mmCIF file of N, CA and C in Angstrom:
data_model
loop_
_atom_site.group_PDB
_atom_site.id
_atom_site.type_symbol
_atom_site.label_atom_id
_atom_site.label_comp_id
_atom_site.label_asym_id
_atom_site.label_seq_id
_atom_site.Cartn_x
_atom_site.Cartn_y
_atom_site.Cartn_z
ATOM 1 N N MET A 1 -15.033 45.327 -125.505
ATOM 2 C CA MET A 1 -16.205 45.994 -124.947
ATOM 3 C C MET A 1 -17.082 46.521 -126.079
ATOM 4 N N SER A 2 -18.352 46.326 -125.962
ATOM 5 C CA SER A 2 -19.310 46.728 -126.986
ATOM 6 C C SER A 2 -19.764 48.170 -126.781
ATOM 7 N N ASN A 3 -20.055 48.835 -127.882
ATOM 8 C CA ASN A 3 -20.569 50.200 -127.836
ATOM 9 C C ASN A 3 -22.084 50.251 -127.935
ATOM 10 N N TYR A 4 -22.764 49.131 -127.699
ATOM 11 C CA TYR A 4 -24.223 49.141 -127.722
ATOM 12 C C TYR A 4 -24.771 48.050 -126.812
ATOM 13 N N ASN A 5 -26.034 48.193 -126.458
ATOM 14 C CA ASN A 5 -26.780 47.194 -125.697
ATOM 15 C C ASN A 5 -28.086 46.946 -126.426
ATOM 16 N N LYS A 6 -28.546 45.710 -126.431
ATOM 17 C CA LYS A 6 -29.802 45.352 -127.084
ATOM 18 C C LYS A 6 -30.603 44.470 -126.150
ATOM 19 N N VAL A 7 -31.910 44.718 -126.051
ATOM 20 C CA VAL A 7 -32.813 43.864 -125.289
ATOM 21 C C VAL A 7 -34.078 43.636 -126.112
ATOM 22 N N THR A 8 -34.764 42.580 -125.809
ATOM 23 C CA THR A 8 -36.075 42.318 -126.398
ATOM 24 C C THR A 8 -37.107 42.508 -125.297
ATOM 25 N N ILE A 9 -38.141 43.252 -125.598
ATOM 26 C CA ILE A 9 -39.158 43.592 -124.612
ATOM 27 C C ILE A 9 -40.397 42.731 -124.833
ATOM 28 N N THR A 10 -40.947 42.213 -123.750
ATOM 29 C CA THR A 10 -42.173 41.427 -123.809
ATOM 30 C C THR A 10 -43.375 42.325 -123.511
ATOM 31 N N GLU A 11 -44.520 41.746 -123.412
ATOM 32 C CA GLU A 11 -45.764 42.493 -123.219
ATOM 33 C C GLU A 11 -46.074 42.743 -121.744
ATOM 34 N N ASP A 12 -45.108 43.170 -120.963
ATOM 35 C CA ASP A 12 -45.331 43.444 -119.548
ATOM 36 C C ASP A 12 -46.147 44.722 -119.362
ATOM 37 N N THR A 13 -46.702 44.889 -118.169
ATOM 38 C CA THR A 13 -47.444 46.107 -117.843
ATOM 39 C C THR A 13 -46.537 47.326 -117.884
ATOM 40 N N ARG A 14 -45.311 47.177 -117.360
ATOM 41 C CA ARG A 14 -44.340 48.280 -117.370
ATOM 42 C C ARG A 14 -42.940 47.689 -117.455
ATOM 43 N N THR A 15 -42.154 48.220 -118.370
ATOM 44 C CA THR A 15 -40.761 47.819 -118.497
ATOM 45 C C THR A 15 -39.906 49.074 -118.463
ATOM 46 N N GLU A 16 -39.004 49.168 -117.498
ATOM 47 C CA GLU A 16 -38.062 50.282 -117.419
ATOM 48 C C GLU A 16 -36.751 49.843 -118.043
ATOM 49 N N LEU A 17 -36.224 50.652 -118.948
ATOM 50 C CA LEU A 17 -35.041 50.278 -119.699
ATOM 51 C C LEU A 17 -33.732 50.799 -119.102
ATOM 52 N N HIS A 18 -33.793 51.577 -118.041
ATOM 53 C CA HIS A 18 -32.589 52.157 -117.443
ATOM 54 C C HIS A 18 -31.533 51.092 -117.162
ATOM 55 N N ASP A 19 -31.883 50.088 -116.398
ATOM 56 C CA ASP A 19 -30.919 49.041 -116.056
ATOM 57 C C ASP A 19 -30.700 48.066 -117.210
ATOM 58 N N LYS A 20 -31.767 47.737 -117.935
ATOM 59 C CA LYS A 20 -31.664 46.746 -119.013
ATOM 60 C C LYS A 20 -30.706 47.195 -120.120
ATOM 61 N N LEU A 21 -30.640 48.518 -120.380
ATOM 62 C CA LEU A 21 -29.773 49.038 -121.445
ATOM 63 C C LEU A 21 -28.582 49.829 -120.910
ATOM 64 N N SER A 22 -28.421 49.887 -119.597
ATOM 65 C CA SER A 22 -27.350 50.681 -118.966
ATOM 66 C C SER A 22 -27.394 52.138 -119.440
ATOM 67 N N LEU A 23 -28.583 52.727 -119.399
ATOM 68 C CA LEU A 23 -28.754 54.119 -119.832
ATOM 69 C C LEU A 23 -28.037 55.062 -118.871
ATOM 70 N N THR A 24 -27.438 56.115 -119.398
ATOM 71 C CA THR A 24 -26.717 57.075 -118.568
ATOM 72 C C THR A 24 -27.263 58.500 -118.678
ATOM 73 N N GLY A 25 -28.166 58.766 -119.613
ATOM 74 C CA GLY A 25 -28.664 60.120 -119.781
ATOM 75 C C GLY A 25 -30.166 60.236 -119.835
ATOM 76 N N ALA A 26 -30.879 59.107 -119.736
ATOM 77 C CA ALA A 26 -32.331 59.135 -119.827
ATOM 78 C C ALA A 26 -32.905 57.902 -119.146
ATOM 79 N N GLU A 27 -34.159 57.980 -118.790
ATOM 80 C CA GLU A 27 -34.927 56.809 -118.380
ATOM 81 C C GLU A 27 -36.007 56.625 -119.435
ATOM 82 N N VAL A 28 -36.187 55.408 -119.892
ATOM 83 C CA VAL A 28 -37.205 55.086 -120.884
ATOM 84 C C VAL A 28 -38.022 53.936 -120.332
ATOM 85 N N SER A 29 -39.336 54.069 -120.409
ATOM 86 C CA SER A 29 -40.193 52.969 -119.986
ATOM 87 C C SER A 29 -41.271 52.737 -121.037
ATOM 88 N N ILE A 30 -41.693 51.483 -121.129
ATOM 89 C CA ILE A 30 -42.801 51.097 -121.999
ATOM 90 C C ILE A 30 -43.915 50.663 -121.064
ATOM 91 N N ASN A 31 -45.095 51.233 -121.250
ATOM 92 C CA ASN A 31 -46.192 51.048 -120.316
ATOM 93 C C ASN A 31 -47.449 50.585 -121.033
ATOM 94 N N HIS A 32 -48.221 49.731 -120.377
ATOM 95 C CA HIS A 32 -49.498 49.280 -120.933
ATOM 96 C C HIS A 32 -50.558 49.317 -119.841
ATOM 97 N N LEU A 33 -51.637 50.029 -120.121
ATOM 98 C CA LEU A 33 -52.785 50.036 -119.222
ATOM 99 C C LEU A 33 -53.936 49.351 -119.939
ATOM 100 N N PRO A 34 -54.540 48.318 -119.365
ATOM 101 C CA PRO A 34 -55.695 47.701 -120.007
ATOM 102 C C PRO A 34 -56.915 48.617 -119.964
ATOM 103 N N ALA A 35 -57.909 48.300 -120.749
ATOM 104 C CA ALA A 35 -59.137 49.113 -120.806
ATOM 105 C C ALA A 35 -59.660 49.394 -119.397
ATOM 106 N N GLY A 36 -59.973 50.671 -119.146
ATOM 107 C CA GLY A 36 -60.536 51.083 -117.869
ATOM 108 C C GLY A 36 -59.542 51.256 -116.738
ATOM 109 N N ALA A 37 -58.276 50.943 -116.955
ATOM 110 C CA ALA A 37 -57.268 51.042 -115.890
ATOM 111 C C ALA A 37 -56.611 52.423 -115.885
ATOM 112 N N SER A 38 -55.892 52.708 -114.802
ATOM 113 C CA SER A 38 -55.155 53.972 -114.703
ATOM 114 C C SER A 38 -53.877 53.751 -113.931
ATOM 115 N N VAL A 39 -52.956 54.692 -114.060
ATOM 116 C CA VAL A 39 -51.786 54.719 -113.190
ATOM 117 C C VAL A 39 -52.337 55.028 -111.792
ATOM 118 N N PRO A 40 -51.959 54.289 -110.769
ATOM 119 C CA PRO A 40 -52.613 54.422 -109.471
ATOM 120 C C PRO A 40 -52.183 55.627 -108.618
ATOM 121 N N PHE A 41 -51.459 56.569 -109.208
ATOM 122 C CA PHE A 41 -51.001 57.709 -108.425
ATOM 123 C C PHE A 41 -50.799 58.922 -109.327
ATOM 124 N N VAL A 42 -50.868 60.101 -108.717
ATOM 125 C CA VAL A 42 -50.515 61.363 -109.374
ATOM 126 C C VAL A 42 -49.060 61.609 -109.026
ATOM 127 N N HIS A 43 -48.284 62.094 -110.018
ATOM 128 C CA HIS A 43 -46.888 62.378 -109.706
ATOM 129 C C HIS A 43 -46.373 63.579 -110.483
ATOM 130 N N ALA A 44 -45.267 64.122 -110.004
ATOM 131 C CA ALA A 44 -44.508 65.194 -110.648
ATOM 132 C C ALA A 44 -43.042 64.805 -110.475
ATOM 133 N N HIS A 45 -42.150 65.644 -110.979
ATOM 134 C CA HIS A 45 -40.720 65.374 -110.842
ATOM 135 C C HIS A 45 -40.003 66.605 -110.313
ATOM 136 N N LYS A 46 -38.822 66.392 -109.773
ATOM 137 C CA LYS A 46 -37.983 67.502 -109.322
ATOM 138 C C LYS A 46 -37.264 68.146 -110.494
ATOM 139 N N ASN A 47 -36.657 67.334 -111.375
ATOM 140 C CA ASN A 47 -35.799 67.844 -112.443
ATOM 141 C C ASN A 47 -36.143 67.355 -113.847
ATOM 142 N N ASN A 48 -36.840 66.242 -113.962
ATOM 143 C CA ASN A 48 -36.975 65.581 -115.258
ATOM 144 C C ASN A 48 -38.292 65.877 -115.964
ATOM 145 N N GLU A 49 -38.172 66.311 -117.223
ATOM 146 C CA GLU A 49 -39.351 66.398 -118.071
ATOM 147 C C GLU A 49 -39.622 65.002 -118.629
ATOM 148 N N GLU A 50 -40.859 64.764 -119.056
ATOM 149 C CA GLU A 50 -41.207 63.484 -119.649
ATOM 150 C C GLU A 50 -41.788 63.708 -121.033
ATOM 151 N N ILE A 51 -41.409 62.833 -121.948
ATOM 152 C CA ILE A 51 -41.936 62.839 -123.307
ATOM 153 C C ILE A 51 -42.667 61.520 -123.479
ATOM 154 N N TYR A 52 -43.937 61.596 -123.858
ATOM 155 C CA TYR A 52 -44.758 60.401 -124.035
ATOM 156 C C TYR A 52 -45.088 60.216 -125.510
ATOM 157 N N ALA A 53 -44.985 58.980 -125.970
ATOM 158 C CA ALA A 53 -45.418 58.600 -127.321
ATOM 159 C C ALA A 53 -46.522 57.570 -127.144
ATOM 160 N N ILE A 54 -47.679 57.839 -127.671
ATOM 161 C CA ILE A 54 -48.792 56.894 -127.576
ATOM 162 C C ILE A 54 -48.640 55.914 -128.735
ATOM 163 N N LEU A 55 -48.361 54.661 -128.405
ATOM 164 C CA LEU A 55 -48.067 53.645 -129.410
ATOM 165 C C LEU A 55 -49.321 52.935 -129.909
ATOM 166 N N GLU A 56 -50.240 52.651 -129.011
ATOM 167 C CA GLU A 56 -51.474 51.935 -129.358
ATOM 168 C C GLU A 56 -52.595 52.376 -128.438
ATOM 169 N N GLY A 57 -53.825 52.287 -128.940
ATOM 170 C CA GLY A 57 -54.998 52.495 -128.105
ATOM 171 C C GLY A 57 -55.342 53.950 -127.885
ATOM 172 N N ALA A 58 -56.036 54.192 -126.775
ATOM 173 C CA ALA A 58 -56.526 55.534 -126.476
ATOM 174 C C ALA A 58 -56.704 55.675 -124.974
ATOM 175 N N GLY A 59 -56.778 56.925 -124.540
ATOM 176 C CA GLY A 59 -56.989 57.220 -123.130
ATOM 177 C C GLY A 59 -56.917 58.704 -122.895
ATOM 178 N N LYS A 60 -56.486 59.061 -121.714
ATOM 179 C CA LYS A 60 -56.361 60.478 -121.367
ATOM 180 C C LYS A 60 -55.279 60.645 -120.317
ATOM 181 N N ALA A 61 -54.796 61.871 -120.229
ATOM 182 C CA ALA A 61 -53.900 62.272 -119.154
ATOM 183 C C ALA A 61 -54.566 63.429 -118.435
ATOM 184 N N GLU A 62 -54.461 63.442 -117.131
ATOM 185 C CA GLU A 62 -54.865 64.604 -116.359
ATOM 186 C C GLU A 62 -53.588 65.292 -115.927
ATOM 187 N N ILE A 63 -53.406 66.538 -116.384
ATOM 188 C CA ILE A 63 -52.185 67.293 -116.131
ATOM 189 C C ILE A 63 -52.576 68.611 -115.476
ATOM 190 N N ASP A 64 -52.170 68.795 -114.237
ATOM 191 C CA ASP A 64 -52.522 70.005 -113.473
ATOM 192 C C ASP A 64 -54.013 70.313 -113.563
ATOM 193 N N GLY A 65 -54.846 69.271 -113.463
ATOM 194 C CA GLY A 65 -56.295 69.437 -113.474
ATOM 195 C C GLY A 65 -56.928 69.527 -114.850
ATOM 196 N N GLU A 66 -56.134 69.572 -115.897
ATOM 197 C CA GLU A 66 -56.658 69.635 -117.269
ATOM 198 C C GLU A 66 -56.640 68.235 -117.876
ATOM 199 N N THR A 67 -57.709 67.875 -118.593
ATOM 200 C CA THR A 67 -57.793 66.575 -119.249
ATOM 201 C C THR A 67 -57.324 66.692 -120.689
ATOM 202 N N VAL A 68 -56.376 65.826 -121.069
ATOM 203 C CA VAL A 68 -55.841 65.796 -122.430
ATOM 204 C C VAL A 68 -56.157 64.420 -123.008
ATOM 205 N N THR A 69 -56.935 64.373 -124.100
ATOM 206 C CA THR A 69 -57.248 63.093 -124.724
ATOM 207 C C THR A 69 -56.028 62.598 -125.500
ATOM 208 N N LEU A 70 -55.855 61.285 -125.516
ATOM 209 C CA LEU A 70 -54.690 60.675 -126.138
ATOM 210 C C LEU A 70 -55.109 59.537 -127.057
ATOM 211 N N ALA A 71 -54.419 59.421 -128.195
ATOM 212 C CA ALA A 71 -54.662 58.333 -129.147
ATOM 213 C C ALA A 71 -53.346 57.978 -129.821
ATOM 214 N N ALA A 72 -53.308 56.780 -130.398
ATOM 215 C CA ALA A 72 -52.100 56.311 -131.084
ATOM 216 C C ALA A 72 -51.592 57.375 -132.042
ATOM 217 N N GLY A 73 -50.293 57.628 -132.004
ATOM 218 C CA GLY A 73 -49.660 58.641 -132.851
ATOM 219 C C GLY A 73 -49.422 59.965 -132.145
ATOM 220 N N ASP A 74 -50.062 60.176 -130.998
ATOM 221 C CA ASP A 74 -49.869 61.423 -130.252
ATOM 222 C C ASP A 74 -48.539 61.402 -129.507
ATOM 223 N N TRP A 75 -47.930 62.582 -129.391
ATOM 224 C CA TRP A 75 -46.733 62.807 -128.580
ATOM 225 C C TRP A 75 -47.062 63.922 -127.596
ATOM 226 N N LEU A 76 -46.504 63.825 -126.395
ATOM 227 C CA LEU A 76 -46.820 64.774 -125.344
ATOM 228 C C LEU A 76 -45.570 65.022 -124.509
ATOM 229 N N ARG A 77 -45.252 66.288 -124.250
ATOM 230 C CA ARG A 77 -44.142 66.651 -123.357
ATOM 231 C C ARG A 77 -44.736 67.295 -122.122
ATOM 232 N N ILE A 78 -44.250 66.871 -120.947
ATOM 233 C CA ILE A 78 -44.754 67.416 -119.695
ATOM 234 C C ILE A 78 -43.568 67.917 -118.871
ATOM 235 N N SER A 79 -43.665 69.170 -118.415
ATOM 236 C CA SER A 79 -42.590 69.745 -117.616
ATOM 237 C C SER A 79 -42.526 69.059 -116.248
ATOM 238 N N PRO A 80 -41.383 69.142 -115.579
ATOM 239 C CA PRO A 80 -41.202 68.423 -114.317
ATOM 240 C C PRO A 80 -42.281 68.711 -113.266
ATOM 241 N N ALA A 81 -42.604 69.979 -113.051
ATOM 242 C CA ALA A 81 -43.488 70.349 -111.947
ATOM 243 C C ALA A 81 -44.952 69.980 -112.154
ATOM 244 N N ALA A 82 -45.348 69.686 -113.378
ATOM 245 C CA ALA A 82 -46.756 69.384 -113.657
ATOM 246 C C ALA A 82 -47.171 68.087 -112.965
ATOM 247 N N LYS A 83 -48.316 68.120 -112.327
ATOM 248 C CA LYS A 83 -48.863 66.914 -111.695
ATOM 249 C C LYS A 83 -49.641 66.149 -112.759
ATOM 250 N N ARG A 84 -49.328 64.836 -112.908
ATOM 251 C CA ARG A 84 -49.893 64.059 -113.994
ATOM 252 C C ARG A 84 -50.374 62.686 -113.544
ATOM 253 N N ARG A 85 -51.340 62.179 -114.312
ATOM 254 C CA ARG A 85 -51.859 60.815 -114.119
ATOM 255 C C ARG A 85 -52.450 60.364 -115.445
ATOM 256 N N PHE A 86 -52.280 59.077 -115.764
ATOM 257 C CA PHE A 86 -52.708 58.530 -117.058
ATOM 258 C C PHE A 86 -53.810 57.495 -116.886
ATOM 259 N N PHE A 87 -54.723 57.460 -117.864
ATOM 260 C CA PHE A 87 -55.878 56.569 -117.848
ATOM 261 C C PHE A 87 -56.051 55.941 -119.232
ATOM 262 N N ALA A 88 -56.410 54.663 -119.270
ATOM 263 C CA ALA A 88 -56.824 54.025 -120.521
ATOM 264 C C ALA A 88 -58.296 54.348 -120.748
ATOM 265 N N ALA A 89 -58.723 54.322 -122.001
ATOM 266 C CA ALA A 89 -60.139 54.482 -122.311
ATOM 267 C C ALA A 89 -60.919 53.315 -121.703
ATOM 268 N N GLU A 90 -62.201 53.487 -121.487
ATOM 269 C CA GLU A 90 -63.029 52.427 -120.895
ATOM 270 C C GLU A 90 -63.126 51.203 -121.792
ATOM 271 N N ASP A 91 -63.041 51.404 -123.122
ATOM 272 C CA ASP A 91 -63.264 50.300 -124.061
ATOM 273 C C ASP A 91 -62.001 49.782 -124.744
ATOM 274 N N THR A 92 -60.857 50.397 -124.468
ATOM 275 C CA THR A 92 -59.612 49.947 -125.082
ATOM 276 C C THR A 92 -58.427 50.290 -124.185
ATOM 277 N N GLY A 93 -57.404 49.483 -124.267
ATOM 278 C CA GLY A 93 -56.196 49.772 -123.505
ATOM 279 C C GLY A 93 -55.367 50.848 -124.186
ATOM 280 N N ILE A 94 -54.282 51.205 -123.534
ATOM 281 C CA ILE A 94 -53.348 52.181 -124.100
ATOM 282 C C ILE A 94 -51.921 51.692 -123.823
ATOM 283 N N ARG A 95 -51.067 51.774 -124.829
ATOM 284 C CA ARG A 95 -49.653 51.437 -124.691
ATOM 285 C C ARG A 95 -48.868 52.699 -125.037
ATOM 286 N N PHE A 96 -47.947 53.082 -124.137
ATOM 287 C CA PHE A 96 -47.186 54.305 -124.378
ATOM 288 C C PHE A 96 -45.745 54.150 -123.934
ATOM 289 N N LEU A 97 -44.901 54.926 -124.582
ATOM 290 C CA LEU A 97 -43.485 55.021 -124.285
ATOM 291 C C LEU A 97 -43.287 56.303 -123.499
ATOM 292 N N CYS A 98 -42.491 56.259 -122.438
ATOM 293 C CA CYS A 98 -42.171 57.451 -121.669
ATOM 294 C C CYS A 98 -40.664 57.623 -121.646
ATOM 295 N N ILE A 99 -40.206 58.784 -122.072
ATOM 296 C CA ILE A 99 -38.788 59.126 -122.061
ATOM 297 C C ILE A 99 -38.614 60.237 -121.033
ATOM 298 N N GLN A 100 -37.767 60.000 -120.047
ATOM 299 C CA GLN A 100 -37.553 60.952 -118.968
ATOM 300 C C GLN A 100 -36.119 61.472 -119.039
ATOM 301 N N VAL A 101 -35.983 62.788 -119.161
ATOM 302 C CA VAL A 101 -34.664 63.417 -119.248
ATOM 303 C C VAL A 101 -34.649 64.700 -118.415
ATOM 304 N N LYS A 102 -33.464 65.108 -118.008
ATOM 305 C CA LYS A 102 -33.342 66.341 -117.232
ATOM 306 C C LYS A 102 -33.723 67.524 -118.110
ATOM 307 N N GLU A 103 -34.622 68.336 -117.603
ATOM 308 C CA GLU A 103 -35.078 69.517 -118.336
ATOM 309 C C GLU A 103 -33.902 70.452 -118.622
ATOM 310 N N HIS A 104 -33.843 71.009 -119.812
ATOM 311 C CA HIS A 104 -32.819 71.963 -120.263
ATOM 312 C C HIS A 104 -31.418 71.353 -120.355
ATOM 313 N N SER A 105 -31.315 70.031 -120.506
ATOM 314 C CA SER A 105 -30.000 69.397 -120.551
ATOM 315 C C SER A 105 -29.490 69.134 -121.962
ATOM 316 N N LEU A 106 -30.301 69.328 -122.979
ATOM 317 C CA LEU A 106 -29.878 69.035 -124.345
ATOM 318 C C LEU A 106 -28.918 70.107 -124.836
ATOM 319 N N GLY A 107 -27.677 69.713 -125.091
ATOM 320 C CA GLY A 107 -26.672 70.655 -125.585
ATOM 321 C C GLY A 107 -26.675 70.721 -127.095
ATOM 322 N N ASP A 108 -26.685 69.597 -127.729
ATOM 323 C CA ASP A 108 -26.728 69.499 -129.183
ATOM 324 C C ASP A 108 -27.656 68.357 -129.545
ATOM 325 N N TYR A 109 -28.029 68.292 -130.796
ATOM 326 C CA TYR A 109 -28.846 67.195 -131.280
ATOM 327 C C TYR A 109 -28.274 66.735 -132.606
ATOM 328 N N THR A 110 -28.943 65.835 -133.275
ATOM 329 C CA THR A 110 -28.384 65.123 -134.427
ATOM 330 C C THR A 110 -27.572 65.986 -135.392
ATOM 331 N N LYS A 111 -28.132 67.074 -135.862
ATOM 332 C CA LYS A 111 -27.460 67.902 -136.868
ATOM 333 C C LYS A 111 -26.087 68.388 -136.388
ATOM 334 N N ASN A 112 -25.988 68.841 -135.147
ATOM 335 C CA ASN A 112 -24.745 69.411 -134.629
ATOM 336 C C ASN A 112 -23.879 68.427 -133.848
ATOM 337 N N ASP A 113 -24.476 67.308 -133.425
ATOM 338 C CA ASP A 113 -23.753 66.356 -132.595
ATOM 339 C C ASP A 113 -23.163 65.188 -133.403
ATOM 340 N N ALA A 114 -23.646 64.979 -134.614
ATOM 341 C CA ALA A 114 -23.194 63.850 -135.425
ATOM 342 C C ALA A 114 -21.741 64.033 -135.885
ATOM 343 N N ILE A 115 -21.020 62.923 -135.913
ATOM 344 C CA ILE A 115 -19.661 62.906 -136.462
ATOM 345 C C ILE A 115 -19.708 62.046 -137.710
ATOM 346 N N VAL A 116 -19.396 62.639 -138.857
ATOM 347 C CA VAL A 116 -19.416 61.880 -140.125
ATOM 348 C C VAL A 116 -18.050 61.863 -140.754
#
């Protein structure tokens, strides 16, 4: 039995890695919105915070009625209850990574969790 899973991701509009990598503690998705497009719904979560990494392009997020501009290199954390929706800029698409984890679930991190 292997202690890792590996997949190659193509240029799909949305790829969820939960099943592809047999994730047990997080959901990770890679998302692409073409120029002028948006996520077609506003959403929030019951328990999971989301961490977004903007990989390419530009756009904006509307979070609880506030507009946050986004560009490649930006990182954004959104608490579960916040209502959110994402938009690509009119002249360029946006590609982003979304990591979804249960809020307040991190017990340790690299420094304290590593075994050397």
